[in-house]
């Protein structure tokens, strides 16, 4: 029996009970659509996080004071040596792979303009930070290129901080008090929201030297290094560790790459996507049970037909093929409609929330279709075998 | 030729054996028209099923032409049913979702005949039984007589040598029944071996021979045109 004849015969059987077929098809459709939508959301979350990291700059190394391996947990056991501006200067001078070096100090201080004040994050750094972290300015300018140790009394305000302190007045040129220090406002950041836990709208950026004095810190919070190329990351990390170890006479820093952090998040979200896909796949197996149920009813209703087929010389293999083809057609059609429905839902999500890059991974599309087809065939086997196992005489006895 | 030797068929009902056929000996020549009669439960349909290779005897041997059917496997029996035997049933057994044309085509679909040939042969077969104009109708749109004629076209579409009819007029009015019987007679005249199970003496009367089964055994054999005498005799014996 040629495949096209099997399909024609099976299609005729399915369309003969269109409501029943549609209902079992609906089960598969929902399962596949669930896989498509949920994996799209998972993948969207992953891409969103990766994009957030990338918006903070690429090819970045982050040097932290303290060595993770020393005590097993960073910070416990104390930091043997401060991470200093001299260290940052040495990195900039010695590490040829380093394109930009931005030392960072961080703390919280009261920032006030006239009678208005608010407690916000004070981030001390250099002009390099703007390019390494892709910081956008709304007006004015970022920290000036100046000698690392000088520490001018200038400040760049976050968008919200400027708004809160100055309302609609232009803050450029105005003097604010940061922890008692008089600082002249030279720039305001563009609105950019919170990135990886730092609210760039509600902070004040000052020269690193000033920040360290203001916050009374002897050690830097981080040193941010941007290398020339992605391939430089590993070598640069090793060289930074060697350099600082030589300077501190012990290895007391931790160097992480932003890629590693991104990879970790990406791996976590990939696992999450797989998990939700697996959960959605469970609904596909439930749909498979639905198919089996429908096919069992079909075999039961068509007992006399099966008897007739046997009487006219149709062999068991052909009967098995016909019933399996019916189950497969339900699952394939349900899978394809589910794919289309899922795609429409994902498109709607993207249209409603353009910032969220929901997109179904290709593997999920393949897996959803594959699983739905396998489910149809596997769950179609029992009814099909029941049909072939029917006694033709008993089957013909049923009208 | 059909040769049945010592055919027995026993069913287990609970722990009790039920003897549907007991030591049946019979020969049916090619082209013969044989009617099988008997009261309900006498084993008529069981005998027809064994002859039609839908069932196997518990004991005895069944020779179809030169083959011992008991030695054949299920696949070979399927091939015999496909190519050598046609069935007509009391309740027609047409597939309700298929048109008359498609019902007649069905055996050819599974026998891998090309579509064009199927269509042509089915159309001719429907014309031959007088329902060509109803080819595109579903069974529910046909009368009982028309349905049985479609079933007859389907049963003969692969040109079998033997046609087995189980109460072919049992569900028809007398006029439709006569039409179907005339068609069966015509097929027999063309050389088809015809075996009809019936309760109706008028149907049996058309046969060359009548076999009367009682309690699974052949109680009487008679020419078709003497069936009424035989039945009267059996009734007297019962009394």
PDB file of N, CA and C in Angstrom, chain B residues 11-61:
ATOM      1  N   UNK B  11     -15.701 -24.546  20.592  1.00  0.00           N
ATOM      2  CA  UNK B  11     -15.432 -23.293  21.322  1.00  0.00           C
ATOM      3  C   UNK B  11     -15.472 -23.590  22.819  1.00  0.00           C
ATOM      4  N   UNK B  12     -14.660 -22.879  23.544  1.00  0.00           N
ATOM      5  CA  UNK B  12     -14.711 -23.011  24.998  1.00  0.00           C
ATOM      6  C   UNK B  12     -15.584 -21.892  25.525  1.00  0.00           C
ATOM      7  N   UNK B  13     -16.656 -22.231  26.165  1.00  0.00           N
ATOM      8  CA  UNK B  13     -17.499 -21.221  26.813  1.00  0.00           C
ATOM      9  C   UNK B  13     -17.403 -21.478  28.309  1.00  0.00           C
ATOM     10  N   UNK B  14     -16.639 -20.624  28.982  1.00  0.00           N
ATOM     11  CA  UNK B  14     -16.322 -20.922  30.382  1.00  0.00           C
ATOM     12  C   UNK B  14     -15.462 -22.177  30.398  1.00  0.00           C
ATOM     13  N   UNK B  15     -15.854 -23.167  31.174  1.00  0.00           N
ATOM     14  CA  UNK B  15     -15.105 -24.426  31.186  1.00  0.00           C
ATOM     15  C   UNK B  15     -15.744 -25.461  30.266  1.00  0.00           C
ATOM     16  N   UNK B  16     -16.853 -25.075  29.654  1.00  0.00           N
ATOM     17  CA  UNK B  16     -17.613 -26.047  28.883  1.00  0.00           C
ATOM     18  C   UNK B  16     -17.281 -25.962  27.383  1.00  0.00           C
ATOM     19  N   UNK B  17     -16.969 -27.067  26.759  1.00  0.00           N
ATOM     20  CA  UNK B  17     -16.779 -27.053  25.306  1.00  0.00           C
ATOM     21  C   UNK B  17     -18.130 -27.002  24.590  1.00  0.00           C
ATOM     22  N   UNK B  18     -18.165 -26.171  23.547  1.00  0.00           N
ATOM     23  CA  UNK B  18     -19.372 -26.107  22.716  1.00  0.00           C
ATOM     24  C   UNK B  18     -18.976 -26.594  21.325  1.00  0.00           C
ATOM     25  N   UNK B  19     -19.689 -27.623  20.849  1.00  0.00           N
ATOM     26  CA  UNK B  19     -19.318 -28.231  19.562  1.00  0.00           C
ATOM     27  C   UNK B  19     -20.112 -27.551  18.460  1.00  0.00           C
ATOM     28  N   UNK B  20     -19.460 -26.610  17.768  1.00  0.00           N
ATOM     29  CA  UNK B  20     -20.154 -25.869  16.708  1.00  0.00           C
ATOM     30  C   UNK B  20     -20.249 -26.694  15.428  1.00  0.00           C
ATOM     31  N   UNK B  21     -19.200 -27.431  15.131  1.00  0.00           N
ATOM     32  CA  UNK B  21     -19.208 -28.315  13.956  1.00  0.00           C
ATOM     33  C   UNK B  21     -18.650 -29.678  14.374  1.00  0.00           C
ATOM     34  N   UNK B  22     -19.309 -30.736  13.917  1.00  0.00           N
ATOM     35  CA  UNK B  22     -18.855 -32.067  14.304  1.00  0.00           C
ATOM     36  C   UNK B  22     -18.710 -32.927  13.044  1.00  0.00           C
ATOM     37  N   UNK B  23     -17.484 -33.276  12.753  1.00  0.00           N
ATOM     38  CA  UNK B  23     -17.186 -34.226  11.669  1.00  0.00           C
ATOM     39  C   UNK B  23     -17.901 -33.893  10.359  1.00  0.00           C
ATOM     40  N   UNK B  24     -17.668 -32.719   9.868  1.00  0.00           N
ATOM     41  CA  UNK B  24     -18.312 -32.288   8.623  1.00  0.00           C
ATOM     42  C   UNK B  24     -17.482 -32.784   7.426  1.00  0.00           C
ATOM     43  N   UNK B  25     -18.145 -33.522   6.556  1.00  0.00           N
ATOM     44  CA  UNK B  25     -17.501 -33.998   5.319  1.00  0.00           C
ATOM     45  C   UNK B  25     -18.270 -33.377   4.161  1.00  0.00           C
ATOM     46  N   UNK B  26     -17.568 -32.722   3.269  1.00  0.00           N
ATOM     47  CA  UNK B  26     -18.294 -32.111   2.159  1.00  0.00           C
ATOM     48  C   UNK B  26     -17.326 -31.775   1.033  1.00  0.00           C
ATOM     49  N   UNK B  27     -17.849 -31.828  -0.164  1.00  0.00           N
ATOM     50  CA  UNK B  27     -17.073 -31.376  -1.321  1.00  0.00           C
ATOM     51  C   UNK B  27     -17.926 -30.401  -2.112  1.00  0.00           C
ATOM     52  N   UNK B  28     -17.355 -29.317  -2.475  1.00  0.00           N
ATOM     53  CA  UNK B  28     -18.072 -28.332  -3.292  1.00  0.00           C
ATOM     54  C   UNK B  28     -17.231 -28.084  -4.542  1.00  0.00           C
ATOM     55  N   UNK B  29     -17.842 -28.332  -5.674  1.00  0.00           N
ATOM     56  CA  UNK B  29     -17.102 -28.207  -6.938  1.00  0.00           C
ATOM     57  C   UNK B  29     -17.027 -26.742  -7.370  1.00  0.00           C
ATOM     58  N   UNK B  30     -16.015 -26.469  -8.160  1.00  0.00           N
ATOM     59  CA  UNK B  30     -15.875 -25.106  -8.692  1.00  0.00           C
ATOM     60  C   UNK B  30     -17.108 -24.768  -9.518  1.00  0.00           C
ATOM     61  N   UNK B  31     -17.659 -23.595  -9.308  1.00  0.00           N
ATOM     62  CA  UNK B  31     -18.816 -23.138 -10.065  1.00  0.00           C
ATOM     63  C   UNK B  31     -20.144 -23.608  -9.510  1.00  0.00           C
ATOM     64  N   UNK B  32     -20.104 -24.365  -8.435  1.00  0.00           N
ATOM     65  CA  UNK B  32     -21.344 -24.866  -7.847  1.00  0.00           C
ATOM     66  C   UNK B  32     -22.026 -23.764  -7.036  1.00  0.00           C
ATOM     67  N   UNK B  33     -23.353 -23.902  -6.908  1.00  0.00           N
ATOM     68  CA  UNK B  33     -24.115 -22.971  -6.063  1.00  0.00           C
ATOM     69  C   UNK B  33     -24.696 -23.803  -4.924  1.00  0.00           C
ATOM     70  N   UNK B  34     -24.194 -23.562  -3.730  1.00  0.00           N
ATOM     71  CA  UNK B  34     -24.590 -24.370  -2.579  1.00  0.00           C
ATOM     72  C   UNK B  34     -25.224 -23.471  -1.532  1.00  0.00           C
ATOM     73  N   UNK B  35     -26.339 -23.916  -0.989  1.00  0.00           N
ATOM     74  CA  UNK B  35     -26.962 -23.186   0.121  1.00  0.00           C
ATOM     75  C   UNK B  35     -26.762 -23.978   1.401  1.00  0.00           C
ATOM     76  N   UNK B  36     -26.499 -23.283   2.465  1.00  0.00           N
ATOM     77  CA  UNK B  36     -26.361 -23.932   3.773  1.00  0.00           C
ATOM     78  C   UNK B  36     -27.522 -23.447   4.632  1.00  0.00           C
ATOM     79  N   UNK B  37     -28.297 -24.401   5.097  1.00  0.00           N
ATOM     80  CA  UNK B  37     -29.458 -24.042   5.928  1.00  0.00           C
ATOM     81  C   UNK B  37     -29.341 -24.707   7.287  1.00  0.00           C
ATOM     82  N   UNK B  38     -30.199 -24.314   8.142  1.00  0.00           N
ATOM     83  CA  UNK B  38     -30.232 -24.925   9.469  1.00  0.00           C
ATOM     84  C   UNK B  38     -30.734 -23.934  10.480  1.00  0.00           C
ATOM     85  N   UNK B  39     -31.162 -24.436  11.624  1.00  0.00           N
ATOM     86  CA  UNK B  39     -31.666 -23.513  12.654  1.00  0.00           C
ATOM     87  C   UNK B  39     -30.531 -22.651  13.223  1.00  0.00           C
ATOM     88  N   UNK B  40     -30.886 -21.624  13.967  1.00  0.00           N
ATOM     89  CA  UNK B  40     -29.877 -20.774  14.605  1.00  0.00           C
ATOM     90  C   UNK B  40     -29.002 -21.617  15.521  1.00  0.00           C
ATOM     91  N   UNK B  41     -27.697 -21.386  15.454  1.00  0.00           N
ATOM     92  CA  UNK B  41     -26.779 -22.125  16.318  1.00  0.00           C
ATOM     93  C   UNK B  41     -26.416 -23.492  15.764  1.00  0.00           C
ATOM     94  N   UNK B  42     -26.804 -23.758  14.535  1.00  0.00           N
ATOM     95  CA  UNK B  42     -26.510 -25.077  13.970  1.00  0.00           C
ATOM     96  C   UNK B  42     -25.091 -25.167  13.401  1.00  0.00           C
ATOM     97  N   UNK B  43     -24.426 -24.034  13.276  1.00  0.00           N
ATOM     98  CA  UNK B  43     -23.040 -24.052  12.796  1.00  0.00           C
ATOM     99  C   UNK B  43     -22.871 -23.543  11.372  1.00  0.00           C
ATOM    100  N   UNK B  44     -23.916 -22.958  10.815  1.00  0.00           N
ATOM    101  CA  UNK B  44     -23.853 -22.484   9.413  1.00  0.00           C
ATOM    102  C   UNK B  44     -22.756 -21.430   9.230  1.00  0.00           C
ATOM    103  N   UNK B  45     -22.832 -20.397  10.081  1.00  0.00           N
ATOM    104  CA  UNK B  45     -21.857 -19.302   9.933  1.00  0.00           C
ATOM    105  C   UNK B  45     -20.452 -19.771  10.260  1.00  0.00           C
ATOM    106  N   UNK B  46     -20.333 -20.685  11.228  1.00  0.00           N
ATOM    107  CA  UNK B  46     -19.009 -21.215  11.579  1.00  0.00           C
ATOM    108  C   UNK B  46     -18.409 -21.940  10.374  1.00  0.00           C
ATOM    109  N   UNK B  47     -19.246 -22.705   9.697  1.00  0.00           N
ATOM    110  CA  UNK B  47     -18.765 -23.418   8.507  1.00  0.00           C
ATOM    111  C   UNK B  47     -18.349 -22.423   7.421  1.00  0.00           C
ATOM    112  N   UNK B  48     -19.154 -21.380   7.263  1.00  0.00           N
ATOM    113  CA  UNK B  48     -18.838 -20.368   6.257  1.00  0.00           C
ATOM    114  C   UNK B  48     -17.515 -19.669   6.584  1.00  0.00           C
ATOM    115  N   UNK B  49     -17.301 -19.392   7.884  1.00  0.00           N
ATOM    116  CA  UNK B  49     -16.058 -18.726   8.299  1.00  0.00           C
ATOM    117  C   UNK B  49     -14.837 -19.595   8.040  1.00  0.00           C
ATOM    118  N   UNK B  50     -15.003 -20.900   8.251  1.00  0.00           N
ATOM    119  CA  UNK B  50     -13.867 -21.809   7.997  1.00  0.00           C
ATOM    120  C   UNK B  50     -13.595 -21.868   6.490  1.00  0.00           C
ATOM    121  N   UNK B  51     -14.666 -21.985   5.715  1.00  0.00           N
ATOM    122  CA  UNK B  51     -14.484 -22.025   4.248  1.00  0.00           C
ATOM    123  C   UNK B  51     -13.864 -20.706   3.766  1.00  0.00           C
ATOM    124  N   UNK B  52     -14.244 -19.593   4.438  1.00  0.00           N
ATOM    125  CA  UNK B  52     -13.733 -18.284   4.043  1.00  0.00           C
ATOM    126  C   UNK B  52     -12.368 -17.958   4.618  1.00  0.00           C
ATOM    127  N   UNK B  53     -11.744 -18.938   5.301  1.00  0.00           N
ATOM    128  CA  UNK B  53     -10.398 -18.758   5.884  1.00  0.00           C
ATOM    129  C   UNK B  53     -10.363 -17.659   6.945  1.00  0.00           C
ATOM    130  N   UNK B  54     -11.503 -17.373   7.537  1.00  0.00           N
ATOM    131  CA  UNK B  54     -11.503 -16.431   8.661  1.00  0.00           C
ATOM    132  C   UNK B  54     -11.314 -17.175   9.977  1.00  0.00           C
ATOM    133  N   UNK B  55     -11.514 -18.465   9.943  1.00  0.00           N
ATOM    134  CA  UNK B  55     -11.414 -19.294  11.143  1.00  0.00           C
ATOM    135  C   UNK B  55     -10.731 -20.605  10.752  1.00  0.00           C
ATOM    136  N   UNK B  56     -10.198 -21.257  11.744  1.00  0.00           N
ATOM    137  CA  UNK B  56      -9.538 -22.551  11.489  1.00  0.00           C
ATOM    138  C   UNK B  56     -10.302 -23.645  12.236  1.00  0.00           C
ATOM    139  N   UNK B  57     -10.404 -24.811  11.639  1.00  0.00           N
ATOM    140  CA  UNK B  57     -11.091 -25.900  12.355  1.00  0.00           C
ATOM    141  C   UNK B  57     -10.256 -26.413  13.529  1.00  0.00           C
ATOM    142  N   UNK B  58     -10.940 -26.958  14.521  1.00  0.00           N
ATOM    143  CA  UNK B  58     -10.225 -27.543  15.656  1.00  0.00           C
ATOM    144  C   UNK B  58      -9.635 -28.901  15.246  1.00  0.00           C
ATOM    145  N   UNK B  59     -10.347 -29.572  14.371  1.00  0.00           N
ATOM    146  CA  UNK B  59      -9.851 -30.865  13.857  1.00  0.00           C
ATOM    147  C   UNK B  59     -10.347 -31.042  12.422  1.00  0.00           C
ATOM    148  N   UNK B  60      -9.718 -31.946  11.696  1.00  0.00           N
ATOM    149  CA  UNK B  60     -10.100 -32.199  10.310  1.00  0.00           C
ATOM    150  C   UNK B  60      -9.249 -31.393   9.353  1.00  0.00           C
ATOM    151  N   UNK B  61      -9.497 -31.596   8.082  1.00  0.00           N
ATOM    152  CA  UNK B  61      -8.698 -30.861   7.101  1.00  0.00           C
ATOM    153  C   UNK B  61      -9.589 -30.202   6.051  1.00  0.00           C
TER     154      UNK B  61
END
